[in-house]
Structure formats: C-alpha cells, structure tokens
mmCIF file with all atom_site columns, C-alpha atoms and ligand atoms in Angstrom:
data_model
loop_
_atom_site.group_PDB
_atom_site.id
_atom_site.type_symbol
_atom_site.label_atom_id
_atom_site.label_alt_id
_atom_site.label_comp_id
_atom_site.label_asym_id
_atom_site.label_entity_id
_atom_site.label_seq_id
_atom_site.pdbx_PDB_ins_code
_atom_site.Cartn_x
_atom_site.Cartn_y
_atom_site.Cartn_z
_atom_site.occupancy
_atom_site.B_iso_or_equiv
_atom_site.pdbx_formal_charge
_atom_site.auth_seq_id
_atom_site.auth_comp_id
_atom_site.auth_asym_id
_atom_site.auth_atom_id
_atom_site.pdbx_PDB_model_num
ATOM   1   C CA . MET A 1 1   ? 126.296 17.476  6.998  1.00 81.00 ? 1   MET A CA 1
ATOM   2   C CA . LYS A 1 2   ? 123.689 15.882  9.257  1.00 90.00 ? 2   LYS A CA 1
ATOM   3   C CA . PRO A 1 3   ? 121.628 13.074  7.763  1.00 94.00 ? 3   PRO A CA 1
ATOM   4   C CA . ILE A 1 4   ? 118.365 14.107  6.124  1.00 97.00 ? 4   ILE A CA 1
ATOM   5   C CA . TYR A 1 5   ? 115.338 12.094  7.196  1.00 97.00 ? 5   TYR A CA 1
ATOM   6   C CA . LEU A 1 6   ? 112.082 11.967  5.262  1.00 98.00 ? 6   LEU A CA 1
ATOM   7   C CA . ILE A 1 7   ? 109.077 11.007  7.370  1.00 98.00 ? 7   ILE A CA 1
ATOM   8   C CA . GLY A 1 8   ? 105.355 10.894  6.670  1.00 98.00 ? 8   GLY A CA 1
ATOM   9   C CA . PHE A 1 9   ? 102.341 8.694   6.231  1.00 98.00 ? 9   PHE A CA 1
ATOM   10  C CA . MET A 1 10  ? 102.269 5.675   3.909  1.00 97.00 ? 10  MET A CA 1
ATOM   11  C CA . GLY A 1 11  ? 101.938 6.885   0.339  1.00 95.00 ? 11  GLY A CA 1
ATOM   12  C CA . ALA A 1 12  ? 103.342 10.353  1.069  1.00 97.00 ? 12  ALA A CA 1
ATOM   13  C CA . GLY A 1 13  ? 106.103 9.824   -1.514 1.00 96.00 ? 13  GLY A CA 1
ATOM   14  C CA . LYS A 1 14  ? 109.058 9.485   0.877  1.00 98.00 ? 14  LYS A CA 1
ATOM   15  C CA . THR A 1 15  ? 110.901 6.788   -1.076 1.00 97.00 ? 15  THR A CA 1
ATOM   16  C CA . THR A 1 16  ? 110.396 8.392   -4.484 1.00 97.00 ? 16  THR A CA 1
ATOM   17  C CA . ILE A 1 17  ? 111.357 11.873  -3.300 1.00 98.00 ? 17  ILE A CA 1
ATOM   18  C CA . GLY A 1 18  ? 114.304 10.472  -1.325 1.00 98.00 ? 18  GLY A CA 1
ATOM   19  C CA . LYS A 1 19  ? 115.805 8.824   -4.404 1.00 97.00 ? 19  LYS A CA 1
ATOM   20  C CA . GLU A 1 20  ? 115.422 11.954  -6.495 1.00 97.00 ? 20  GLU A CA 1
ATOM   21  C CA . LEU A 1 21  ? 116.775 14.183  -3.729 1.00 97.00 ? 21  LEU A CA 1
ATOM   22  C CA . ALA A 1 22  ? 119.776 11.904  -3.310 1.00 97.00 ? 22  ALA A CA 1
ATOM   23  C CA . SER A 1 23  ? 120.687 12.170  -6.967 1.00 96.00 ? 23  SER A CA 1
ATOM   24  C CA . CYS A 1 24  ? 120.195 15.954  -6.868 1.00 96.00 ? 24  CYS A CA 1
ATOM   25  C CA . LEU A 1 25  ? 122.457 16.354  -3.854 1.00 96.00 ? 25  LEU A CA 1
ATOM   26  C CA . ASN A 1 26  ? 124.820 13.608  -4.924 1.00 96.00 ? 26  ASN A CA 1
ATOM   27  C CA . GLN A 1 27  ? 124.278 11.763  -1.655 1.00 95.00 ? 27  GLN A CA 1
ATOM   28  C CA . GLU A 1 28  ? 123.616 8.183   -0.702 1.00 95.00 ? 28  GLU A CA 1
ATOM   29  C CA . VAL A 1 29  ? 120.077 7.155   0.178  1.00 96.00 ? 29  VAL A CA 1
ATOM   30  C CA . ILE A 1 30  ? 118.807 4.299   2.271  1.00 95.00 ? 30  ILE A CA 1
ATOM   31  C CA . ASP A 1 31  ? 115.207 3.301   2.785  1.00 97.00 ? 31  ASP A CA 1
ATOM   32  C CA . THR A 1 32  ? 114.430 1.639   6.123  1.00 97.00 ? 32  THR A CA 1
ATOM   33  C CA . ASP A 1 33  ? 111.734 -0.615  4.580  1.00 97.00 ? 33  ASP A CA 1
ATOM   34  C CA . GLU A 1 34  ? 114.034 -1.764  1.774  1.00 97.00 ? 34  GLU A CA 1
ATOM   35  C CA . GLU A 1 35  ? 116.832 -2.364  4.260  1.00 96.00 ? 35  GLU A CA 1
ATOM   36  C CA . ILE A 1 36  ? 114.566 -4.481  6.476  1.00 98.00 ? 36  ILE A CA 1
ATOM   37  C CA . VAL A 1 37  ? 113.256 -6.538  3.545  1.00 98.00 ? 37  VAL A CA 1
ATOM   38  C CA . MET A 1 38  ? 116.823 -7.157  2.364  1.00 98.00 ? 38  MET A CA 1
ATOM   39  C CA . ARG A 1 39  ? 118.037 -8.262  5.783  1.00 97.00 ? 39  ARG A CA 1
ATOM   40  C CA . GLU A 1 40  ? 115.060 -10.431 6.632  1.00 98.00 ? 40  GLU A CA 1
ATOM   41  C CA . LYS A 1 41  ? 114.755 -11.802 3.089  1.00 98.00 ? 41  LYS A CA 1
ATOM   42  C CA . LYS A 1 42  ? 110.983 -11.502 3.445  1.00 97.00 ? 42  LYS A CA 1
ATOM   43  C CA . ASN A 1 43  ? 108.414 -8.955  2.388  1.00 97.00 ? 43  ASN A CA 1
ATOM   44  C CA . ILE A 1 44  ? 106.838 -6.630  4.963  1.00 98.00 ? 44  ILE A CA 1
ATOM   45  C CA . ASN A 1 45  ? 103.526 -8.489  5.058  1.00 97.00 ? 45  ASN A CA 1
ATOM   46  C CA . ASP A 1 46  ? 105.341 -11.717 5.950  1.00 98.00 ? 46  ASP A CA 1
ATOM   47  C CA . ILE A 1 47  ? 107.505 -10.042 8.589  1.00 98.00 ? 47  ILE A CA 1
ATOM   48  C CA . PHE A 1 48  ? 104.416 -8.622  10.322 1.00 98.00 ? 48  PHE A CA 1
ATOM   49  C CA . GLU A 1 49  ? 102.595 -11.919 10.056 1.00 97.00 ? 49  GLU A CA 1
ATOM   50  C CA . GLU A 1 50  ? 105.433 -14.074 11.359 1.00 98.00 ? 50  GLU A CA 1
ATOM   51  C CA . HIS A 1 51  ? 106.990 -11.784 13.976 1.00 98.00 ? 51  HIS A CA 1
ATOM   52  C CA . GLY A 1 52  ? 104.510 -8.991  14.678 1.00 97.00 ? 52  GLY A CA 1
ATOM   53  C CA . GLU A 1 53  ? 104.695 -5.222  14.526 1.00 97.00 ? 53  GLU A CA 1
ATOM   54  C CA . GLU A 1 54  ? 107.005 -4.772  17.511 1.00 96.00 ? 54  GLU A CA 1
ATOM   55  C CA . TYR A 1 55  ? 109.710 -6.888  15.904 1.00 97.00 ? 55  TYR A CA 1
ATOM   56  C CA . PHE A 1 56  ? 109.487 -4.702  12.793 1.00 98.00 ? 56  PHE A CA 1
ATOM   57  C CA . ARG A 1 57  ? 109.667 -1.487  14.877 1.00 97.00 ? 57  ARG A CA 1
ATOM   58  C CA . ASN A 1 58  ? 112.780 -2.772  16.626 1.00 96.00 ? 58  ASN A CA 1
ATOM   59  C CA . LEU A 1 59  ? 114.426 -3.385  13.256 1.00 97.00 ? 59  LEU A CA 1
ATOM   60  C CA . GLU A 1 60  ? 113.629 0.213   12.303 1.00 97.00 ? 60  GLU A CA 1
ATOM   61  C CA . THR A 1 61  ? 115.393 1.426   15.459 1.00 96.00 ? 61  THR A CA 1
ATOM   62  C CA . LEU A 1 62  ? 118.398 -0.757  14.709 1.00 96.00 ? 62  LEU A CA 1
ATOM   63  C CA . ILE A 1 63  ? 118.712 0.677   11.223 1.00 95.00 ? 63  ILE A CA 1
ATOM   64  C CA . LEU A 1 64  ? 118.406 4.256   12.476 1.00 94.00 ? 64  LEU A CA 1
ATOM   65  C CA . ASP A 1 65  ? 121.238 3.541   14.908 1.00 94.00 ? 65  ASP A CA 1
ATOM   66  C CA . GLU A 1 66  ? 123.451 2.181   12.174 1.00 92.00 ? 66  GLU A CA 1
ATOM   67  C CA . PHE A 1 67  ? 122.952 5.170   9.902  1.00 88.00 ? 67  PHE A CA 1
ATOM   68  C CA . ASP A 1 68  ? 122.801 8.083   12.315 1.00 80.00 ? 68  ASP A CA 1
ATOM   69  C CA . ASN A 1 69  ? 126.417 9.098   11.933 1.00 78.00 ? 69  ASN A CA 1
ATOM   70  C CA . ARG A 1 70  ? 126.590 8.964   8.176  1.00 79.00 ? 70  ARG A CA 1
ATOM   71  C CA . ALA A 1 71  ? 125.802 11.808  5.868  1.00 77.00 ? 71  ALA A CA 1
ATOM   72  C CA . GLY A 1 72  ? 123.063 11.021  3.418  1.00 94.00 ? 72  GLY A CA 1
ATOM   73  C CA . ILE A 1 73  ? 119.352 10.607  3.116  1.00 97.00 ? 73  ILE A CA 1
ATOM   74  C CA . VAL A 1 74  ? 117.234 8.145   5.043  1.00 97.00 ? 74  VAL A CA 1
ATOM   75  C CA . THR A 1 75  ? 113.668 7.497   3.907  1.00 98.00 ? 75  THR A CA 1
ATOM   76  C CA . THR A 1 76  ? 111.514 5.857   6.533  1.00 98.00 ? 76  THR A CA 1
ATOM   77  C CA . GLY A 1 77  ? 108.420 3.701   6.924  1.00 98.00 ? 77  GLY A CA 1
ATOM   78  C CA . GLY A 1 78  ? 105.293 5.618   7.925  1.00 98.00 ? 78  GLY A CA 1
ATOM   79  C CA . GLY A 1 79  ? 105.264 4.082   11.394 1.00 98.00 ? 79  GLY A CA 1
ATOM   80  C CA . ILE A 1 80  ? 108.817 4.979   12.401 1.00 98.00 ? 80  ILE A CA 1
ATOM   81  C CA . VAL A 1 81  ? 107.440 7.773   14.609 1.00 98.00 ? 81  VAL A CA 1
ATOM   82  C CA . VAL A 1 82  ? 105.363 5.379   16.720 1.00 97.00 ? 82  VAL A CA 1
ATOM   83  C CA . LYS A 1 83  ? 108.285 4.588   19.069 1.00 97.00 ? 83  LYS A CA 1
ATOM   84  C CA . PRO A 1 84  ? 109.232 7.594   21.215 1.00 97.00 ? 84  PRO A CA 1
ATOM   85  C CA . GLU A 1 85  ? 112.853 6.466   21.040 1.00 96.00 ? 85  GLU A CA 1
ATOM   86  C CA . ASN A 1 86  ? 112.792 6.739   17.247 1.00 97.00 ? 86  ASN A CA 1
ATOM   87  C CA . ARG A 1 87  ? 111.217 10.202  17.344 1.00 98.00 ? 87  ARG A CA 1
ATOM   88  C CA . LYS A 1 88  ? 113.978 11.404  19.632 1.00 97.00 ? 88  LYS A CA 1
ATOM   89  C CA . LYS A 1 89  ? 116.744 9.885   17.520 1.00 95.00 ? 89  LYS A CA 1
ATOM   90  C CA . LEU A 1 90  ? 115.370 11.351  14.296 1.00 96.00 ? 90  LEU A CA 1
ATOM   91  C CA . ASN A 1 91  ? 114.883 14.814  15.738 1.00 97.00 ? 91  ASN A CA 1
ATOM   92  C CA . GLU A 1 92  ? 118.238 15.006  17.496 1.00 95.00 ? 92  GLU A CA 1
ATOM   93  C CA . LYS A 1 93  ? 120.482 13.381  14.915 1.00 94.00 ? 93  LYS A CA 1
ATOM   94  C CA . GLY A 1 94  ? 119.290 14.803  11.630 1.00 95.00 ? 94  GLY A CA 1
ATOM   95  C CA . ILE A 1 95  ? 117.232 17.281  9.696  1.00 96.00 ? 95  ILE A CA 1
ATOM   96  C CA . VAL A 1 96  ? 113.723 15.887  9.520  1.00 98.00 ? 96  VAL A CA 1
ATOM   97  C CA . PHE A 1 97  ? 111.334 16.716  6.672  1.00 98.00 ? 97  PHE A CA 1
ATOM   98  C CA . PHE A 1 98  ? 107.711 15.681  7.090  1.00 98.00 ? 98  PHE A CA 1
ATOM   99  C CA . LEU A 1 99  ? 106.064 15.093  3.709  1.00 98.00 ? 99  LEU A CA 1
ATOM   100 C CA . TYR A 1 100 ? 102.437 15.963  4.331  1.00 98.00 ? 100 TYR A CA 1
ATOM   101 C CA . ALA A 1 101 ? 99.475  14.676  2.314  1.00 97.00 ? 101 ALA A CA 1
ATOM   102 C CA . SER A 1 102 ? 95.784  14.644  3.306  1.00 96.00 ? 102 SER A CA 1
ATOM   103 C CA . PRO A 1 103 ? 94.104  11.316  4.221  1.00 96.00 ? 103 PRO A CA 1
ATOM   104 C CA . GLU A 1 104 ? 91.919  11.611  1.096  1.00 96.00 ? 104 GLU A CA 1
ATOM   105 C CA . GLU A 1 105 ? 94.989  12.003  -1.081 1.00 95.00 ? 105 GLU A CA 1
ATOM   106 C CA . ILE A 1 106 ? 96.741  9.106   0.689  1.00 96.00 ? 106 ILE A CA 1
ATOM   107 C CA . PHE A 1 107 ? 93.710  6.893   0.085  1.00 96.00 ? 107 PHE A CA 1
ATOM   108 C CA . LYS A 1 108 ? 93.719  7.758   -3.617 1.00 95.00 ? 108 LYS A CA 1
ATOM   109 C CA . ARG A 1 109 ? 97.401  6.954   -3.905 1.00 94.00 ? 109 ARG A CA 1
ATOM   110 C CA . ILE A 1 110 ? 97.322  3.589   -2.136 1.00 95.00 ? 110 ILE A CA 1
ATOM   111 C CA . GLU A 1 111 ? 93.792  2.389   -2.729 1.00 94.00 ? 111 GLU A CA 1
ATOM   112 C CA . ASN A 1 112 ? 94.948  -0.584  -4.805 1.00 94.00 ? 112 ASN A CA 1
ATOM   113 C CA . ASP A 1 113 ? 98.102  -1.423  -2.893 1.00 94.00 ? 113 ASP A CA 1
ATOM   114 C CA . HIS A 1 114 ? 98.270  -4.629  -0.872 1.00 93.00 ? 114 HIS A CA 1
ATOM   115 C CA . SER A 1 115 ? 101.795 -4.421  0.491  1.00 95.00 ? 115 SER A CA 1
ATOM   116 C CA . ARG A 1 116 ? 100.911 -2.629  3.738  1.00 96.00 ? 116 ARG A CA 1
ATOM   117 C CA . PRO A 1 117 ? 99.962  -4.969  6.596  1.00 97.00 ? 117 PRO A CA 1
ATOM   118 C CA . LEU A 1 118 ? 98.343  -2.239  8.704  1.00 97.00 ? 118 LEU A CA 1
ATOM   119 C CA . LEU A 1 119 ? 95.835  -1.408  5.981  1.00 96.00 ? 119 LEU A CA 1
ATOM   120 C CA . LYS A 1 120 ? 94.218  -4.770  5.522  1.00 95.00 ? 120 LYS A CA 1
ATOM   121 C CA . GLY A 1 121 ? 90.438  -4.341  5.743  1.00 94.00 ? 121 GLY A CA 1
ATOM   122 C CA . ASP A 1 122 ? 88.489  -1.112  5.457  1.00 96.00 ? 122 ASP A CA 1
ATOM   123 C CA . LYS A 1 123 ? 91.318  0.963   4.050  1.00 96.00 ? 123 LYS A CA 1
ATOM   124 C CA . LYS A 1 124 ? 89.583  4.322   4.237  1.00 96.00 ? 124 LYS A CA 1
ATOM   125 C CA . ARG A 1 125 ? 88.726  3.873   7.911  1.00 97.00 ? 125 ARG A CA 1
ATOM   126 C CA . LEU A 1 126 ? 92.137  2.440   8.813  1.00 97.00 ? 126 LEU A CA 1
ATOM   127 C CA . ILE A 1 127 ? 93.934  5.320   7.107  1.00 97.00 ? 127 ILE A CA 1
ATOM   128 C CA . GLN A 1 128 ? 91.752  7.841   8.927  1.00 97.00 ? 128 GLN A CA 1
ATOM   129 C CA . GLU A 1 129 ? 92.367  6.225   12.331 1.00 97.00 ? 129 GLU A CA 1
ATOM   130 C CA . LEU A 1 130 ? 96.113  5.856   11.932 1.00 97.00 ? 130 LEU A CA 1
ATOM   131 C CA . TYR A 1 131 ? 96.344  9.313   10.429 1.00 97.00 ? 131 TYR A CA 1
ATOM   132 C CA . GLU A 1 132 ? 94.700  10.951  13.449 1.00 97.00 ? 132 GLU A CA 1
ATOM   133 C CA . LYS A 1 133 ? 96.965  9.096   15.851 1.00 98.00 ? 133 LYS A CA 1
ATOM   134 C CA . ARG A 1 134 ? 100.132 9.822   13.960 1.00 98.00 ? 134 ARG A CA 1
ATOM   135 C CA . MET A 1 135 ? 99.730  13.379  12.768 1.00 98.00 ? 135 MET A CA 1
ATOM   136 C CA . PRO A 1 136 ? 100.875 14.875  16.093 1.00 98.00 ? 136 PRO A CA 1
ATOM   137 C CA . LEU A 1 137 ? 103.838 12.499  16.124 1.00 98.00 ? 137 LEU A CA 1
ATOM   138 C CA . TYR A 1 138 ? 105.050 13.580  12.681 1.00 98.00 ? 138 TYR A CA 1
ATOM   139 C CA . LYS A 1 139 ? 104.677 17.216  13.647 1.00 98.00 ? 139 LYS A CA 1
ATOM   140 C CA . GLU A 1 140 ? 106.531 16.701  16.905 1.00 98.00 ? 140 GLU A CA 1
ATOM   141 C CA . THR A 1 141 ? 109.418 14.935  15.144 1.00 98.00 ? 141 THR A CA 1
ATOM   142 C CA . ALA A 1 142 ? 109.852 17.165  12.097 1.00 98.00 ? 142 ALA A CA 1
ATOM   143 C CA . HIS A 1 143 ? 111.957 20.272  11.685 1.00 98.00 ? 143 HIS A CA 1
ATOM   144 C CA . VAL A 1 144 ? 110.226 21.178  8.416  1.00 98.00 ? 144 VAL A CA 1
ATOM   145 C CA . VAL A 1 145 ? 106.763 20.343  7.073  1.00 98.00 ? 145 VAL A CA 1
ATOM   146 C CA . ILE A 1 146 ? 106.474 20.059  3.288  1.00 98.00 ? 146 ILE A CA 1
ATOM   147 C CA . ASP A 1 147 ? 102.906 20.063  1.988  1.00 97.00 ? 147 ASP A CA 1
ATOM   148 C CA . THR A 1 148 ? 102.955 17.793  -1.078 1.00 96.00 ? 148 THR A CA 1
ATOM   149 C CA . THR A 1 149 ? 99.365  18.607  -2.131 1.00 92.00 ? 149 THR A CA 1
ATOM   150 C CA . ASN A 1 150 ? 99.167  19.331  -5.873 1.00 92.00 ? 150 ASN A CA 1
ATOM   151 C CA . LYS A 1 151 ? 102.932 19.571  -6.185 1.00 95.00 ? 151 LYS A CA 1
ATOM   152 C CA . ASP A 1 152 ? 105.102 17.632  -8.568 1.00 95.00 ? 152 ASP A CA 1
ATOM   153 C CA . LYS A 1 153 ? 108.385 15.975  -7.637 1.00 96.00 ? 153 LYS A CA 1
ATOM   154 C CA . ALA A 1 154 ? 110.528 18.876  -8.847 1.00 96.00 ? 154 ALA A CA 1
ATOM   155 C CA . GLU A 1 155 ? 108.630 21.396  -6.692 1.00 97.00 ? 155 GLU A CA 1
ATOM   156 C CA . ILE A 1 156 ? 108.943 19.232  -3.593 1.00 98.00 ? 156 ILE A CA 1
ATOM   157 C CA . ILE A 1 157 ? 112.678 18.729  -4.156 1.00 97.00 ? 157 ILE A CA 1
ATOM   158 C CA . GLN A 1 158 ? 113.097 22.471  -4.681 1.00 97.00 ? 158 GLN A CA 1
ATOM   159 C CA . GLU A 1 159 ? 111.357 23.216  -1.369 1.00 97.00 ? 159 GLU A CA 1
ATOM   160 C CA . ILE A 1 160 ? 113.585 20.776  0.466  1.00 98.00 ? 160 ILE A CA 1
ATOM   161 C CA . THR A 1 161 ? 116.804 22.067  -1.083 1.00 97.00 ? 161 THR A CA 1
ATOM   162 C CA . ASP A 1 162 ? 115.757 25.668  -0.381 1.00 97.00 ? 162 ASP A CA 1
ATOM   163 C CA . CYS A 1 163 ? 115.486 24.761  3.297  1.00 96.00 ? 163 CYS A CA 1
ATOM   164 C CA . LEU A 1 164 ? 118.934 23.194  3.272  1.00 93.00 ? 164 LEU A CA 1
ATOM   165 C CA . GLY A 1 165 ? 120.342 26.546  2.123  1.00 82.00 ? 165 GLY A CA 1
HETATM 166 C C1 . LIG B 2 .   ? 104.085 1.280   7.836  1.00 88.62 ? 1   LIG B C1 1
HETATM 167 C C2 . LIG B 2 .   ? 104.487 1.895   6.652  1.00 88.62 ? 1   LIG B C2 1
HETATM 168 C C3 . LIG B 2 .   ? 105.179 1.174   5.568  1.00 88.62 ? 1   LIG B C3 1
HETATM 169 C C4 . LIG B 2 .   ? 105.951 -0.018  6.147  1.00 88.62 ? 1   LIG B C4 1
HETATM 170 C C5 . LIG B 2 .   ? 105.030 -0.873  6.965  1.00 88.62 ? 1   LIG B C5 1
HETATM 171 C C6 . LIG B 2 .   ? 104.414 -0.132  8.138  1.00 88.62 ? 1   LIG B C6 1
HETATM 172 C C7 . LIG B 2 .   ? 103.331 2.070   8.835  1.00 88.62 ? 1   LIG B C7 1
HETATM 173 O O1 . LIG B 2 .   ? 106.084 2.044   4.887  1.00 88.62 ? 1   LIG B O1 1
HETATM 174 O O2 . LIG B 2 .   ? 107.027 0.420   6.942  1.00 88.62 ? 1   LIG B O2 1
HETATM 175 O O3 . LIG B 2 .   ? 104.026 -1.375  6.117  1.00 88.62 ? 1   LIG B O3 1
HETATM 176 O O4 . LIG B 2 .   ? 103.189 1.587   9.980  1.00 88.62 ? 1   LIG B O4 1
HETATM 177 O O5 . LIG B 2 .   ? 102.893 3.191   8.503  1.00 88.62 ? 1   LIG B O5 1
HETATM 178 P P1 . LIG B 2 .   ? 105.626 3.207   3.860  1.00 88.62 ? 1   LIG B P1 1
HETATM 179 O O6 . LIG B 2 .   ? 105.343 4.429   4.682  1.00 88.62 ? 1   LIG B O6 1
HETATM 180 O O7 . LIG B 2 .   ? 106.808 3.396   2.980  1.00 88.62 ? 1   LIG B O7 1
HETATM 181 O O8 . LIG B 2 .   ? 104.430 2.718   3.151  1.00 88.62 ? 1   LIG B O8 1
#
C-alpha cells in the first residue's frame, strides 16, 4: 500500500486523526513535526528562532524522503505544502487526504496555543492571511478533501477508510 499523508492547516486535527487512523488500520504513523523535534532536540519555536523557517522546511523534505517508500501514515505540519517540491512528492508518492476546517474553526481550536511560531501576534489576522495563501496549495496537493466541520473523530476516520476501499 502507498503511504497515506494527512495534510491541512494548523489545528485541522492531522496528528490526532493520524494516530487513531493508524490504530484502526494497524499501521505505523509518523508525524513530521514530532520527528523534527526529536531529531533537533528543540521545540518548534526554538528551531524557527535559531535557524529560520527555511531550515525547518528543509527538514520536512528530508523526512518525507526517508518515509516515502514505507507503508504507513504520515501526518504533516501545516506548512509542508509551501515548498513545490514537497507538494509534488506528497501527490506522487502517496494518497493525500486534506483535512479541511474553516479559518473561524481553526481560530477557535488554537486560540490559546503558543507553540506555533507563525502565529505570534494578531492570530486571527495571521490565520486568515496564511489560510488564503495556502488553501489552493492544499487543494492542488490532495487526492481527497475531508471536511471536518461538525464531525467527530469516528466520522472522519470512517470517511477516510471508505475512500481507501
Ligand atoms: C506550521 C505548522 C505546524 C508546525 C510549524 C509550522 C505551518 O504544524 O509544523 O509550527 O507553517 O503551518 P501543525 O500543522 O501540526 O500545527
């Protein structure tokens, strides 16, 4: 089986759904953010502060390369689609599910979170701006769009597994 990739904006539920999906399908799961934090032995805020966003994006590419031939589930950081190279890799190597949530819903979910370096400041405005830039990139990369609005975990998992046949 091809790897399954979950993409989507920060707060879309990729990591949570990925873990649940993995146990449902009896597959391994890796999370690109967790992998990066483990390797760098630093949290994401510190990585961005000390090395910048490009360094972080290059680590994401490296991890995608390492995992592209293994079966399993890969959950990704919301910005993985920023690099064209990553979009191509995701789309060609695996089955890509885009977990969609509205910007209002995203704001509600991550209003009190401080772990995301790109949302320091006026969170509502920053979410809106990034959201508009990235929406076409998620759509371009995905094979399937899953609208997570008003759905619980079980419903989202069911939709994904239905698509896998
Ligand atoms: C980012 C999303 C984060 C993390 C980093 C950058 C982004 O992951 O990779 O803070 O650029 O959207 P989550 O989508 O898991 O929050």
